[in-house]
Short mmCIF file of C-alpha atoms in Angstrom, two decimals:
data_model
loop_
_atom_site.label_atom_id
_atom_site.label_comp_id
_atom_site.label_asym_id
_atom_site.label_seq_id
_atom_site.Cartn_x
_atom_site.Cartn_y
_atom_site.Cartn_z
CA GLU Y 1 -0.54 0.26 0.23
CA ASP Y 2 2.22 3.39 -1.44
CA ARG Y 3 0.08 6.14 0.17
CA THR Y 4 0.79 9.75 -1.51
CA LEU Y 5 -0.07 13.53 0.55
CA ASP Y 6 -1.85 15.79 -1.15
CA SER Y 7 -2.36 17.97 1.34
CA GLY Y 8 0.59 17.13 3.72
CA THR Y 9 -1.21 15.51 6.57
CA ILE Y 10 -3.05 12.28 6.89
CA PRO Y 11 -5.44 11.59 10.08
CA LEU Y 12 -4.58 8.97 12.06
CA PRO Y 13 -7.71 7.02 11.27
CA ASP Y 14 -6.63 6.77 7.58
CA LEU Y 15 -3.28 5.45 8.33
CA ALA Y 16 -1.49 2.00 6.88
CA VAL Y 17 -1.59 -0.32 9.79
CA LEU Y 18 -0.49 -3.99 10.71
CA GLY Y 19 -1.84 -5.40 13.86
CA GLY Y 20 -3.78 -7.71 14.60
CA GLU Y 21 -6.57 -8.71 11.63
CA ARG Y 22 -4.87 -6.67 9.39
CA GLY Y 23 -2.18 -8.50 9.13
CA LEU Y 24 1.04 -9.48 11.20
CA ALA Y 25 -1.17 -11.12 14.05
CA GLY Y 26 0.52 -11.93 16.71
CA PHE Y 27 0.49 -8.63 17.22
CA GLU Y 28 -1.75 -6.02 18.71
CA PRO Y 29 -4.02 -4.97 16.38
CA ARG Y 30 -2.88 -1.33 14.74
CA ARG Y 31 0.15 -1.99 16.71
CA PHE Y 32 2.35 -0.39 13.38
CA HIS Y 33 0.83 2.29 11.76
CA ASP Y 34 2.92 4.90 9.05
CA VAL Y 35 2.18 5.98 5.15
CA ASP Y 36 2.94 3.27 3.50
CA MET Y 37 2.72 -0.63 4.35
CA ALA Y 38 4.17 -3.89 2.81
CA ALA Y 39 2.49 -7.22 4.14
CA GLY Y 40 2.92 -10.64 3.10
CA ARG Y 41 1.19 -13.82 4.28
CA LEU Y 42 2.26 -17.40 3.25
CA THR Y 43 -0.06 -20.05 4.14
CA TYR Y 44 -0.78 -24.05 3.99
CA ILE Y 45 -3.60 -25.76 4.67
CA PHE Y 46 -3.93 -29.22 5.01
CA PRO Y 47 -7.01 -31.91 6.34
CA VAL Y 48 -6.90 -33.31 9.57
CA GLY Y 49 -10.45 -35.46 9.15
CA LYS Y 50 -13.47 -35.15 6.86
CA HIS Y 51 -14.64 -31.85 8.33
CA PHE Y 52 -11.48 -30.57 10.13
CA GLU Y 53 -8.21 -28.77 8.53
CA LEU Y 54 -5.18 -27.27 9.90
CA ASP Y 55 -4.32 -23.49 9.01
CA THR Y 56 -0.31 -23.12 9.65
CA HIS Y 57 0.74 -19.72 8.37
CA THR Y 58 3.33 -17.03 8.50
CA GLU Y 59 3.40 -12.87 8.13
CA ALA Y 60 5.51 -10.31 7.47
CA GLY Y 61 5.01 -6.65 7.12
CA GLY Y 62 6.61 -3.67 7.93
CA VAL Y 63 4.83 -0.22 7.56
CA TYR Y 64 7.48 3.54 6.70
CA GLY Y 65 7.26 6.91 5.68
CA ASP Y 66 8.06 6.03 1.98
CA LEU Y 67 7.59 2.54 1.04
CA TRP Y 68 9.86 2.95 -1.89
CA SER Y 69 12.85 4.14 -0.04
CA ASP Y 70 12.61 2.77 3.41
CA ALA Y 71 11.53 0.06 3.26
CA ARG Y 72 14.77 -3.23 3.66
CA LEU Y 73 13.95 -6.85 4.14
CA SER Y 74 15.89 -6.41 7.59
CA THR Y 75 12.47 -4.17 8.65
CA LEU Y 76 10.16 -6.31 8.04
CA ARG Y 77 8.47 -7.75 11.37
CA HIS Y 78 7.64 -11.13 11.49
CA SER Y 79 4.60 -13.35 13.37
CA TYR Y 80 3.47 -17.13 13.00
CA GLY Y 81 -0.12 -18.65 14.22
CA ILE Y 82 -1.69 -22.63 13.84
CA ALA Y 83 -5.16 -22.74 14.11
CA LEU Y 84 -8.00 -25.89 13.36
CA ARG Y 85 -10.56 -25.36 11.50
CA ALA Y 86 -14.19 -27.01 11.55
CA ARG Y 87 -16.09 -26.76 8.12
CA ASP Y 88 -18.55 -28.16 5.45
CA GLU Y 89 -18.03 -28.82 1.78
CA ARG Y 90 -18.33 -25.50 1.08
CA SER Y 91 -17.07 -23.15 3.87
CA VAL Y 92 -15.56 -22.38 7.03
CA LEU Y 93 -17.63 -22.56 9.92
CA GLY Y 94 -15.54 -21.91 12.90
CA LEU Y 95 -12.02 -21.69 13.91
CA VAL Y 96 -9.87 -21.83 17.10
CA GLY Y 97 -6.11 -21.07 16.93
CA VAL Y 98 -2.88 -19.34 18.25
CA ASP Y 99 -0.46 -16.17 16.60
CA TRP Y 100 2.75 -15.30 17.98
CA SER Y 101 5.21 -12.70 17.25
CA ALA Y 102 8.60 -11.80 19.30
CA GLU Y 103 6.09 -9.94 21.19
CA ALA Y 104 2.96 -11.41 22.14
CA TRP Y 105 0.72 -14.02 21.75
CA ARG Y 106 -2.45 -14.31 21.22
CA ILE Y 107 -5.56 -16.46 20.92
CA ARG Y 108 -8.15 -16.31 17.80
CA TYR Y 109 -11.02 -17.93 17.26
CA SER Y 110 -14.35 -17.52 15.60
CA PHE Y 111 -17.86 -19.11 15.06
CA GLY Y 112 -19.73 -18.83 11.53
CA GLY Y 113 -17.49 -16.19 9.80
CA VAL Y 114 -17.08 -13.73 12.80
CA GLU Y 115 -13.95 -13.62 14.44
#
């Protein structure tokens, strides 16, 4: 997410953020915020039964004043997670899991698509 400033300022709610549900789930929500954001997630899902699957994932990301000049691989923050998901033939019915980073552990759960 590469944002440019037209008026010279961006209100805090409009800043690019990472943490919680917006990427880097092992960190507190809105833990990182600045003008630009880079984030990626790698997920591997494999079945453990007819109606259950295991989701393992890792995320990396960062927020920057200028994405093109400030972003470096060495400045990315990392988060990891695992979740057991219940599903039917068409959709995920619920999940329970844990995400962690160097700063915190977070327990996740959802039922019927609401987390």
